[in-house]
Amino acid sequence: MPFVDDVVNILPKTLRDLAIRHHELIKFAIVGATTFVIDSGIFYILKLTVLESKPITAKIISGVIAVIASYILNREWSFKGRGGREKHHEALLFFVVSAIGVLLSNLPLWVSRYFFHLHVPDVSLTVENIADFVSAFIIGNILQMVFRFWAMKRWVFPDEIDALVEEFEELYEEEKPLGFS
């Protein structure tokens, strides 16, 4: 992406080296920011209109839409240089990891709403909206972001060499002669 390259090139050398070394994390964060806007925009549109009494449902719908956008952006940009898996296998792993992420991001919202009762009529509408935002979008997204970055690098978009080593080890275990361990 030329814009990102231009930004990296104007950084001081120490920051530029750091940005180059952690380019996947930076791209993952940019994708995360983009999908955050998608997620929060759709969530509030749904929560303030057709799903006013069902914020968890609104968050799950917005989360699923954001996950689809995330897959496309991460596959084609953040982890473009990784791979080695067939696309359908990669997509399945991505959506399983992301589903776990959606559940992790909804857990704080559920706790806020149904454990601490931070919803109308127990609190004001302002407090409810602040609690929803902090629990779902700050705490929940931090939980899912840490988990998803780790899982994406580890399982979904592994380095090709790691995937080859893993495949070789599995083949070796299947084919090793009797008496060898």
Backbone as a printed PyTorch tensor [residue, N CA C, xyz], in Angstrom:
tensor([[[  0.8580,  -1.1620,   0.0000],
         [  0.0000,   0.0000,   0.0000],
         [  0.9070,   1.2290,   0.0000]],

        [[  0.8910,   2.0070,  -1.0700],
         [  1.8190,   3.1290,  -1.2120],
         [  1.7200,   4.1560,  -0.0910]],

        [[  0.5250,   4.4530,   0.3910],
         [  0.3710,   5.4400,   1.4530],
         [  1.1240,   5.0140,   2.7060]],

        [[  0.9770,   3.7520,   3.0900],
         [  1.6500,   3.2380,   4.2780],
         [  3.1620,   3.2680,   4.0730]],

        [[  3.6230,   2.8830,   2.8840],
         [  5.0540,   2.9260,   2.5850],
         [  5.5830,   4.3450,   2.6970]],

        [[  4.8260,   5.3240,   2.1950],
         [  5.2380,   6.7280,   2.2920],
         [  5.3500,   7.1760,   3.7380]],

        [[  4.3840,   6.7740,   4.5630],
         [  4.4120,   7.1400,   5.9850],
         [  5.6180,   6.5100,   6.6720]],

        [[  5.8590,   5.2360,   6.4080],
         [  6.9970,   4.5380,   7.0220],
         [  8.3090,   5.1770,   6.6000]],

        [[  8.4180,   5.5780,   5.3390],
         [  9.6650,   6.1580,   4.8340],
         [ 10.0100,   7.5060,   5.4500]],

        [[  9.0200,   8.2550,   5.9430],
         [  9.3260,   9.5530,   6.5410],
         [  9.6110,   9.4660,   8.0440]],

        [[  9.4500,   8.2820,   8.6220],
         [  9.7280,   8.1020,  10.0490],
         [ 11.2330,   8.1760,  10.3050]],

        [[ 11.6240,   8.6160,  11.5110],
         [ 13.0480,   8.5480,  11.8770],
         [ 13.5170,   7.0930,  11.8240]],

        [[ 14.8080,   6.8860,  11.6010],
         [ 15.3560,   5.5540,  11.3700],
         [ 14.9660,   4.5430,  12.4480]],

        [[ 15.0540,   4.9190,  13.7260],
         [ 14.7260,   3.9550,  14.7840],
         [ 13.2630,   3.5370,  14.7250]],

        [[ 12.3720,   4.5080,  14.4990],
         [ 10.9440,   4.1700,  14.3830],
         [ 10.6680,   3.3950,  13.1000]],

        [[ 11.3560,   3.7650,  12.0150],
         [ 11.1780,   3.0660,  10.7450],
         [ 11.5840,   1.5990,  10.8800]],

        [[ 12.7310,   1.3540,  11.5310],
         [ 13.1770,  -0.0250,  11.7460],
         [ 12.1780,  -0.8080,  12.5860]],

        [[ 11.6540,  -0.1570,  13.6210],
         [ 10.6510,  -0.7910,  14.4750],
         [  9.3760,  -1.1030,  13.6790]],

        [[  8.9470,  -0.1470,  12.8610],
         [  7.7390,  -0.3450,  12.0450],
         [  7.9340,  -1.4670,  11.0360]],

        [[  9.1030,  -1.5450,  10.4450],
         [  9.3750,  -2.6110,   9.4720],
         [  9.4080,  -3.9630,  10.1660]],

        [[ 10.0300,  -4.0110,  11.3430],
         [ 10.1310,  -5.2740,  12.0770],
         [  8.7570,  -5.7790,  12.5280]],

        [[  7.8620,  -4.8590,  12.8530],
         [  6.5280,  -5.2380,  13.3550],
         [  5.4320,  -4.8650,  12.3580]],

        [[  5.7220,  -4.9870,  11.0690],
         [  4.7710,  -4.5510,  10.0460],
         [  3.4500,  -5.3110,  10.0960]],

        [[  3.4850,  -6.5970,  10.4190],
         [  2.2280,  -7.3480,  10.4830],
         [  1.3490,  -6.8490,  11.6210]],

        [[  1.9540,  -6.5580,  12.7560],
         [  1.1850,  -6.0500,  13.8920],
         [  0.5740,  -4.6890,  13.5670]],

        [[  1.3370,  -3.8380,  12.9060],
         [  0.8310,  -2.5120,  12.5440],
         [ -0.3240,  -2.6400,  11.5520]],

        [[ -0.1680,  -3.4840,  10.5450],
         [ -1.2460,  -3.6890,   9.5770],
         [ -2.4700,  -4.3000,  10.2490]],

        [[ -2.2310,  -5.2590,  11.1510],
         [ -3.3300,  -5.8770,  11.8950],
         [ -4.0810,  -4.8100,  12.6990]],

        [[ -3.3510,  -3.8810,  13.2980],
         [ -3.9670,  -2.8010,  14.0750],
         [ -4.7800,  -1.8600,  13.1760]],

        [[ -4.2620,  -1.5740,  11.9850],
         [ -5.0020,  -0.7150,  11.0500],
         [ -6.2890,  -1.4030,  10.6020]],

        [[ -6.1950,  -2.6940,  10.2960],
         [ -7.3950,  -3.4620,   9.9480],
         [ -8.3610,  -3.4570,  11.1330]],

        [[ -7.8210,  -3.6330,  12.3350],
         [ -8.6500,  -3.6160,  13.5360],
         [ -9.3750,  -2.2870,  13.7210]],

        [[ -8.6680,  -1.1900,  13.4620],
         [ -9.3000,   0.1310,  13.5770],
         [-10.4230,   0.2910,  12.5500]],

        [[-10.1670,  -0.1910,  11.3470],
         [-11.1810,  -0.1180,  10.2910],
         [-12.4150,  -0.9440,  10.6540]],

        [[-12.1780,  -2.1670,  11.1090],
         [-13.3220,  -3.0140,  11.4600],
         [-13.9890,  -2.5430,  12.7540]],

        [[-13.2510,  -1.8240,  13.6070],
         [-13.8530,  -1.2130,  14.7940],
         [-14.9200,  -0.2050,  14.3650]],

        [[-14.5970,   0.6110,  13.3700],
         [-15.5580,   1.6020,  12.8680],
         [-16.7790,   0.8870,  12.2800]],

        [[-16.5300,  -0.1680,  11.5120],
         [-17.6360,  -0.9510,  10.9340],
         [-18.4910,  -1.5550,  12.0510]],

        [[-17.8360,  -2.2060,  13.0080],
         [-18.5200,  -2.8770,  14.1140],
         [-19.3360,  -1.8960,  14.9470]],

        [[-18.6940,  -0.8120,  15.3810],
         [-19.4030,   0.1270,  16.2550],
         [-20.5070,   0.8670,  15.5140]],

        [[-20.2690,   1.2150,  14.2520],
         [-21.3150,   1.8950,  13.4780],
         [-22.5520,   1.0340,  13.3160]],

        [[-22.3540,  -0.2060,  12.9160],
         [-23.4950,  -1.1110,  12.7370],
         [-24.1640,  -1.4160,  14.0740]],

        [[-23.3560,  -1.6230,  15.1280],
         [-23.9200,  -1.8990,  16.4520],
         [-24.8570,  -0.7830,  16.8960]],

        [[-24.3890,   0.4720,  16.8040],
         [-25.2200,   1.5680,  17.2870],
         [-26.4250,   1.8160,  16.3820]],

        [[-26.2830,   1.5970,  15.0950],
         [-27.4440,   1.7260,  14.2070],
         [-28.5100,   0.7020,  14.6160]],

        [[-28.0840,  -0.5480,  14.8370],
         [-29.0400,  -1.5930,  15.2330],
         [-29.5880,  -1.3610,  16.6390]],

        [[-28.6850,  -1.0270,  17.5890],
         [-29.0880,  -0.8710,  18.9850],
         [-30.0380,   0.3090,  19.1800]],

        [[-29.8640,   1.3390,  18.3910],
         [-30.7080,   2.5230,  18.5570],
         [-31.9560,   2.4950,  17.6730]],

        [[-32.1200,   1.4190,  16.8890],
         [-33.3040,   1.3260,  16.0280],
         [-34.0080,  -0.0150,  16.2240]],

        [[-33.7640,  -0.9570,  15.3590],
         [-34.5520,  -2.1900,  15.3110],
         [-34.2380,  -3.1950,  16.4170]],

        [[-33.0690,  -3.1010,  17.0330],
         [-32.7100,  -4.0520,  18.0960],
         [-32.4640,  -3.3330,  19.4280]],

        [[-33.2960,  -2.3480,  19.6970],
         [-33.1310,  -1.5290,  20.8980],
         [-33.1270,  -2.3660,  22.1800]],

        [[-33.9480,  -3.3680,  22.2460],
         [-34.0420,  -4.1790,  23.4640],
         [-33.1250,  -5.4030,  23.4280]],

        [[-32.3290,  -5.5530,  22.3810],
         [-31.4680,  -6.7320,  22.2280],
         [-30.0390,  -6.3180,  21.8630]],

        [[-29.3130,  -5.7030,  22.7910],
         [-27.9580,  -5.2350,  22.4700],
         [-26.9650,  -6.3620,  22.1770]],

        [[-27.1340,  -7.5120,  22.8110],
         [-26.2300,  -8.6390,  22.5450],
         [-26.4090,  -9.1100,  21.1020]],

        [[-27.6480,  -9.2170,  20.6510],
         [-27.9200,  -9.6060,  19.2660],
         [-27.3380,  -8.5760,  18.2970]],

        [[-27.5220,  -7.2980,  18.6180],
         [-26.9640,  -6.2340,  17.7680],
         [-25.4430,  -6.3420,  17.6970]],

        [[-24.8060,  -6.6510,  18.8110],
         [-23.3420,  -6.7630,  18.8440],
         [-22.8730,  -7.9870,  18.0760]],

        [[-23.5910,  -9.0720,  18.1610],
         [-23.2020, -10.2760,  17.4160],
         [-23.3240, -10.0200,  15.9070]],

        [[-24.4070,  -9.3940,  15.4760],
         [-24.5800,  -9.0940,  14.0480],
         [-23.4750,  -8.1570,  13.5650]],

        [[-23.2260,  -7.0890,  14.3190],
         [-22.1730,  -6.1520,  13.9070],
         [-20.8110,  -6.8240,  13.9370]],

        [[-20.6050,  -7.7010,  14.9110],
         [-19.3360,  -8.4270,  14.9970],
         [-19.1110,  -9.3610,  13.8310]],

        [[-20.1570, -10.0490,  13.3920],
         [-20.0390, -10.9690,  12.2510],
         [-19.7000, -10.1980,  10.9740]],

        [[-20.3530,  -9.0770,  10.7590],
         [-20.0720,  -8.2650,   9.5720],
         [-18.6310,  -7.7450,   9.6230]],

        [[-18.2030,  -7.3100,  10.7930],
         [-16.8270,  -6.8320,  10.9410],
         [-15.8180,  -7.9560,  10.7250]],

        [[-16.1430,  -9.1670,  11.1540],
         [-15.2540, -10.3210,  10.9670],
         [-15.0810, -10.6320,   9.4800]],

        [[-16.1460, -10.5450,   8.7180],
         [-16.0470, -10.7960,   7.2720],
         [-15.1190,  -9.7630,   6.6300]],

        [[-15.2950,  -8.5010,   6.9870],
         [-14.3990,  -7.4580,   6.4710],
         [-12.9650,  -7.7060,   6.9350]],

        [[-12.8090,  -8.1320,   8.1600],
         [-11.4890,  -8.4100,   8.7140],
         [-10.7810,  -9.5240,   7.9610]],

        [[-11.5180, -10.5720,   7.6280],
         [-10.9060, -11.6810,   6.8830],
         [-10.3450, -11.1830,   5.5550]],

        [[-11.1480, -10.4510,   4.8320],
         [-10.7150,  -9.9670,   3.5210],
         [ -9.4900,  -9.0670,   3.6650]],

        [[ -9.5320,  -8.1230,   4.5960],
         [ -8.4110,  -7.1880,   4.7700],
         [ -7.1500,  -7.8730,   5.3050]],

        [[ -7.3150,  -8.7660,   6.2700],
         [ -6.1380,  -9.4620,   6.8090],
         [ -5.5360, -10.4130,   5.7730]],

        [[ -6.3620, -11.1200,   5.0550],
         [ -5.8740, -12.0720,   4.0500],
         [ -5.1260, -11.3580,   2.9380]],

        [[ -5.6970, -10.2590,   2.4770],
         [ -5.1310,  -9.5800,   1.3110],
         [ -4.0980,  -8.5200,   1.6520]],

        [[ -3.9480,  -8.1810,   2.9500],
         [ -3.0090,  -7.1160,   3.2730],
         [ -2.1300,  -7.4540,   4.4760]],

        [[ -2.6970,  -7.6260,   5.6610],
         [ -1.8970,  -7.8090,   6.8790],
         [ -0.9770,  -9.0200,   6.8000]],

        [[ -1.5300, -10.1460,   6.3840],
         [ -0.7740, -11.4020,   6.3670],
         [ -0.5780, -11.9030,   4.9360]],

        [[ -0.4690, -10.9810,   3.9910],
         [ -0.3820, -11.3390,   2.5760],
         [  0.8180, -12.2380,   2.2820]],

        [[  1.9330, -12.0190,   2.9600],
         [  3.1360, -12.7940,   2.7080],
         [  3.1510, -14.1490,   3.3880]],

        [[  2.1430, -14.4420,   4.1430],
         [  2.0630, -15.7390,   4.8330],
         [  1.1300, -16.6560,   4.0760]],

        [[  1.0370, -17.8480,   4.5230],
         [  0.0830, -18.7400,   3.8890],
         [  0.6110, -20.1520,   3.8250]],

        [[  0.2320, -20.8340,   2.7930],
         [  0.6180, -22.2240,   2.6510],
         [ -0.5600, -23.1560,   2.8570]],

        [[ -1.6440, -22.6270,   3.3610],
         [ -2.8450, -23.4390,   3.5350],
         [ -3.7680, -23.2320,   2.3380]],

        [[ -4.6150, -24.2190,   2.1040],
         [ -5.6470, -24.0360,   1.0880],
         [ -6.6270, -22.9760,   1.6050]],

        [[ -7.1900, -22.2020,   0.6750],
         [ -8.0580, -21.0780,   1.0560],
         [ -9.2420, -21.5050,   1.9190]],

        [[ -9.8880, -22.6220,   1.5930],
         [-11.0520, -23.0310,   2.3730],
         [-10.6450, -23.4370,   3.7910]],

        [[ -9.4790, -24.0490,   3.9490],
         [ -8.9910, -24.4280,   5.2730],
         [ -8.6370, -23.1760,   6.0750]],

        [[ -7.9610, -22.2500,   5.4180],
         [ -7.5910, -20.9850,   6.0340],
         [ -8.8330, -20.1980,   6.4670]],

        [[ -9.8290, -20.1350,   5.5840],
         [-11.0610, -19.4020,   5.8960],
         [-11.7850, -20.0360,   7.0750]],

        [[-11.8530, -21.3560,   7.1030],
         [-12.5020, -22.0440,   8.2180],
         [-11.7960, -21.7180,   9.5340]],

        [[-10.4650, -21.8160,   9.5420],
         [ -9.7110, -21.4760,  10.7580],
         [ -9.9390, -20.0220,  11.1550]],

        [[ -9.9260, -19.1180,  10.1650],
         [-10.1340, -17.7020,  10.4440],
         [-11.4760, -17.4740,  11.1220]],

        [[-12.5250, -18.0870,  10.5850],
         [-13.8550, -17.8620,  11.1370],
         [-14.0500, -18.5460,  12.4910]],

        [[-13.3780, -19.6590,  12.7290],
         [-13.4300, -20.2880,  14.0560],
         [-12.7370, -19.3880,  15.0750]],

        [[-11.5290, -18.9260,  14.7370],
         [-10.7990, -18.0230,  15.6350],
         [-11.5980, -16.7460,  15.8600]],

        [[-12.1890, -16.2170,  14.7940],
         [-12.9750, -14.9860,  14.9170],
         [-14.2530, -15.1900,  15.7180]],

        [[-14.8630, -16.3550,  15.5950],
         [-16.0590, -16.6430,  16.4020],
         [-15.6990, -16.6410,  17.8860]],

        [[-14.5690, -17.2290,  18.2060],
         [-14.0980, -17.1910,  19.5980],
         [-13.8570, -15.7450,  20.0030]],

        [[-13.2840, -14.9490,  19.0880],
         [-13.0670, -13.5290,  19.3510],
         [-14.3650, -12.7720,  19.5850]],

        [[-15.3930, -13.0620,  18.7790],
         [-16.6980, -12.4080,  18.9640],
         [-17.2680, -12.7650,  20.3370]],

        [[-17.1480, -14.0310,  20.7280],
         [-17.6140, -14.4310,  22.0630],
         [-16.8290, -13.7020,  23.1540]],

        [[-15.5110, -13.6140,  22.9930],
         [-14.6970, -12.8890,  23.9820],
         [-15.0930, -11.4180,  24.0600]],

        [[-15.3900, -10.8020,  22.9200],
         [-15.7590,  -9.3820,  22.9320],
         [-17.1410,  -9.1530,  23.5180]],

        [[-18.0060, -10.1660,  23.4720],
         [-19.3510, -10.0340,  24.0370],
         [-19.4150, -10.3530,  25.5220]],

        [[-18.4440, -11.0720,  26.0280],
         [-18.4340, -11.4560,  27.4370],
         [-18.4930, -10.2420,  28.3720]],

        [[-17.6520,  -9.2170,  28.1980],
         [-17.7590,  -8.0490,  29.0880],
         [-19.1030,  -7.3220,  28.9710]],

        [[-19.6940,  -7.2720,  27.7620],
         [-21.0050,  -6.6450,  27.5900],
         [-22.0640,  -7.4350,  28.3540]],

        [[-22.0080,  -8.7540,  28.2690],
         [-22.9550,  -9.5940,  29.0020],
         [-22.8000,  -9.3740,  30.5070]],

        [[-21.5480,  -9.3370,  30.9940],
         [-21.2990,  -9.1170,  32.4240],
         [-21.8400,  -7.7480,  32.8440]],

        [[-21.5720,  -6.7270,  32.0300],
         [-22.0460,  -5.3740,  32.3230],
         [-23.5690,  -5.3220,  32.4030]],

        [[-24.2330,  -5.9400,  31.4380],
         [-25.6910,  -5.8860,  31.3680],
         [-26.3740,  -6.7620,  32.4090]],

        [[-25.9320,  -8.0160,  32.5170],
         [-26.7150,  -8.9990,  33.2640],
         [-26.1230,  -9.3890,  34.6140]],

        [[-24.8720,  -9.0390,  34.8530],
         [-24.2910,  -9.2910,  36.1690],
         [-24.3110,  -8.0130,  37.0010]],

        [[-23.8640,  -6.8980,  36.3760],
         [-23.8580,  -5.6120,  37.0870],
         [-25.1410,  -4.8120,  36.8770]],

        [[-26.0330,  -5.2640,  36.0100],
         [-27.3190,  -4.6020,  35.7180],
         [-27.1470,  -3.1440,  35.3060]],

        [[-26.1830,  -2.8930,  34.4400],
         [-25.9470,  -1.5330,  33.9590],
         [-26.7890,  -1.2690,  32.7050]],

        [[-28.1020,  -1.2850,  32.9100],
         [-29.0390,  -0.9990,  31.8300],
         [-30.2760,  -0.3430,  32.4140]],

        [[-31.0160,   0.3630,  31.5310],
         [-32.2590,   1.0160,  31.9180],
         [-33.2460,  -0.0750,  32.3440]],

        [[-33.9690,   0.0020,  33.4100],
         [-34.2600,   1.1320,  34.2760],
         [-33.3410,   1.2250,  35.4970]],

        [[-32.3630,   0.3120,  35.6230],
         [-31.4910,   0.3350,  36.8020],
         [-30.5270,   1.5180,  36.7980]],

        [[-30.1740,   2.0050,  35.6240],
         [-29.3040,   3.1720,  35.4890],
         [-29.8740,   4.0610,  34.3860]],

        [[-29.3050,   5.2440,  34.2370],
         [-29.7820,   6.1460,  33.1880],
         [-29.3410,   5.6480,  31.8100]],

        [[-29.9790,   6.1620,  30.7900],
         [-29.6260,   5.7950,  29.4200],
         [-28.1780,   6.1760,  29.1080]],

        [[-27.7150,   7.2940,  29.6360],
         [-26.3310,   7.7140,  29.4210],
         [-25.3590,   6.7140,  30.0340]],

        [[-25.6090,   6.3090,  31.2700],
         [-24.7450,   5.3330,  31.9390],
         [-24.7800,   4.0040,  31.1860]],

        [[-25.9630,   3.6010,  30.7390],
         [-26.0860,   2.3610,  29.9720],
         [-25.2200,   2.4050,  28.7150]],

        [[-25.3050,   3.5040,  27.9620],
         [-24.5390,   3.6240,  26.7210],
         [-23.0370,   3.6750,  26.9810]],

        [[-22.6170,   4.3560,  28.0270],
         [-21.1920,   4.3950,  28.3750],
         [-20.7220,   3.0080,  28.7980]],

        [[-21.5170,   2.3320,  29.6210],
         [-21.1550,   0.9740,  30.0620],
         [-21.0990,   0.0100,  28.8780]],

        [[-22.0530,   0.1160,  27.9560],
         [-22.0340,  -0.7290,  26.7590],
         [-20.7720,  -0.4820,  25.9440]],

        [[-20.4340,   0.7870,  25.7530],
         [-19.2510,   1.1180,  24.9520],
         [-17.9700,   0.6170,  25.6090]],

        [[-17.8060,   0.8970,  26.8870],
         [-16.5820,   0.4820,  27.5940],
         [-16.4730,  -1.0410,  27.6320]],

        [[-17.5690,  -1.7080,  27.9540],
         [-17.4960,  -3.1670,  28.0790],
         [-17.3510,  -3.8580,  26.7320]],

        [[-18.1100,  -3.4450,  25.7310],
         [-18.0880,  -4.1360,  24.4350],
         [-16.9240,  -3.6980,  23.5620]],

        [[-16.6860,  -2.3960,  23.5010],
         [-15.7270,  -1.9020,  22.5250],
         [-14.3260,  -1.6680,  23.0830]],

        [[-14.1940,  -1.4280,  24.3460],
         [-12.8430,  -1.2450,  24.8870],
         [-12.3510,  -2.5610,  25.4880]],

        [[-13.0050,  -3.0280,  26.5290],
         [-12.5520,  -4.2650,  27.1860],
         [-12.7040,  -5.4650,  26.2480]],

        [[-13.8680,  -5.5990,  25.6360],
         [-14.1160,  -6.7320,  24.7440],
         [-13.1820,  -6.7600,  23.5480]],

        [[-12.9630,  -5.6100,  22.9310],
         [-12.0780,  -5.5870,  21.7640],
         [-10.6200,  -5.8250,  22.1360]],

        [[-10.1940,  -5.3800,  23.2920],
         [ -8.8230,  -5.6810,  23.7240],
         [ -8.6600,  -7.1870,  23.9220]],

        [[ -9.6370,  -7.8110,  24.5800],
         [ -9.5780,  -9.2680,  24.7630],
         [ -9.5040, -10.0030,  23.4280]],

        [[-10.3950,  -9.6460,  22.5170],
         [-10.4240, -10.3620,  21.2480],
         [ -9.2200, -10.0270,  20.3860]],

        [[ -8.7150,  -8.8000,  20.4390],
         [ -7.5770,  -8.4160,  19.6140],
         [ -6.3290,  -9.2110,  19.9890]],

        [[ -6.0570,  -9.3110,  21.2790],
         [ -4.8830, -10.0600,  21.7340],
         [ -5.0160, -11.5260,  21.3250]],

        [[ -6.1590, -12.1120,  21.5800],
         [ -6.3760, -13.5150,  21.2140],
         [ -6.2680, -13.7170,  19.7040]],

        [[ -6.9390, -12.8680,  18.9230],
         [ -6.9690, -13.0630,  17.4760],
         [ -5.6060, -12.8650,  16.8260]],

        [[ -4.8280, -11.8680,  17.2670],
         [ -3.5050, -11.6770,  16.6650],
         [ -2.6320, -12.9030,  16.9120]],

        [[ -2.6480, -13.3910,  18.1430],
         [ -1.8650, -14.5840,  18.4770],
         [ -2.3360, -15.7860,  17.6500]],

        [[ -3.6430, -16.0050,  17.5910],
         [ -4.1780, -17.1710,  16.8840],
         [ -4.0020, -17.0590,  15.3700]],

        [[ -4.1220, -15.8520,  14.8340],
         [ -3.9430, -15.6780,  13.3860],
         [ -2.5150, -16.0210,  12.9790]],

        [[ -1.5480, -15.5040,  13.7220],
         [ -0.1490, -15.7960,  13.4000],
         [  0.1750, -17.2710,  13.6170]],

        [[ -0.4160, -17.8570,  14.6300],
         [ -0.0820, -19.2390,  15.0030],
         [ -0.7540, -20.2700,  14.0920]],

        [[ -2.0500, -20.0910,  13.8100],
         [ -2.7960, -21.1420,  13.1240],
         [ -3.3490, -20.7580,  11.7570]],

        [[ -3.8490, -19.5520,  11.6210],
         [ -4.5550, -19.2030,  10.3900],
         [ -3.5950, -18.8130,   9.2670]],

        [[ -2.6650, -17.9120,   9.5600],
         [ -1.7000, -17.4440,   8.5640],
         [ -0.2790, -17.7260,   9.0450]],

        [[  0.0690, -18.9950,   9.2360],
         [  1.4160, -19.2900,   9.7350],
         [  2.4620, -19.0270,   8.6520]],

        [[  3.7110, -18.8650,   9.0850],
         [  4.7890, -18.7990,   8.1030],
         [  4.7890, -20.0990,   7.3250]],

        [[  5.0800, -20.0330,   6.0450],
         [  5.0690, -21.2540,   5.2280],
         [  6.0430, -22.2860,   5.7640]],

        [[  7.2050, -21.8540,   6.2560],
         [  8.1890, -22.8040,   6.7650],
         [  7.6470, -23.5260,   7.9980]],

        [[  6.9280, -22.8000,   8.8680],
         [  6.3290, -23.4400,  10.0410],
         [  5.3110, -24.4880,   9.6240]],

        [[  4.5150, -24.1670,   8.6240],
         [  3.5110, -25.1170,   8.1390],
         [  4.1800, -26.3470,   7.5350]],

        [[  5.2770, -26.1480,   6.8110],
         [  5.9840, -27.2790,   6.2220],
         [  6.6120, -28.1670,   7.2880]],

        [[  7.2010, -27.5440,   8.3080],
         [  7.8030, -28.3170,   9.3980],
         [  6.7330, -29.1240,  10.1150]],

        [[  5.5980, -28.4910,  10.3910],
         [  4.4980, -29.1840,  11.0620],
         [  3.9940, -30.3660,  10.2230]],

        [[  3.8490, -30.1390,   8.9220],
         [  3.3970, -31.2080,   8.0290],
         [  4.4180, -32.3420,   7.9820]],

        [[  5.7100, -32.0000,   7.9290],
         [  6.7650, -33.0050,   7.9150],
         [  6.7420, -33.8280,   9.2010]],

        [[  6.5830, -33.1560,  10.3440],
         [  6.5400, -33.8700,  11.6190],
         [  5.3520, -34.8310,  11.6780]],

        [[  4.1980, -34.4130,  11.1630],
         [  3.0280, -35.2840,  11.1380],
         [  3.2750, -36.5020,  10.2420]],

        [[  3.8740, -36.2750,   9.0760],
         [  4.1940, -37.3840,   8.1740],
         [  5.1940, -38.3370,   8.8130]],

        [[  6.1840, -37.7860,   9.4850],
         [  7.1970, -38.6120,  10.1350],
         [  6.5620, -39.4960,  11.1990]],

        [[  5.6460, -38.8980,  12.0000],
         [  4.9740, -39.6710,  13.0510],
         [  4.1540, -40.8090,  12.4550]],

        [[  3.5150, -40.5610,  11.3120],
         [  2.7040, -41.5920,  10.6610],
         [  3.5590, -42.7020,  10.0510]],

        [[  4.7380, -42.3590,   9.5540],
         [  5.5530, -43.2920,   8.7920],
         [  6.7330, -43.8830,   9.5480]],

        [[  6.9840, -43.4740,  10.7960],
         [  8.2000, -43.9460,  11.4640],
         [  8.1350, -45.4520,  11.7030]],

        [[  9.2890, -46.0960,  11.5490],
         [  9.3320, -47.5580,  11.7090],
         [  9.0520, -47.9730,  13.1430]],

        [[  8.6030, -49.2140,  13.2990],
         [  8.3290, -49.7600,  14.6280],
         [  9.6220, -49.7740,  15.4390]],

        [[  9.5050, -49.5110,  16.7100],
         [ 10.6690, -49.5470,  17.5910],
         [ 11.3720, -48.2060,  17.7080]],

        [[ 11.0330, -47.2210,  16.8900],
         [ 11.6380, -45.8950,  16.9860],
         [ 10.6690, -44.9650,  17.6940]],

        [[ 11.2280, -44.1090,  18.5610],
         [ 10.3560, -43.1350,  19.1940],
         [ 10.9190, -41.7600,  19.1100]]])
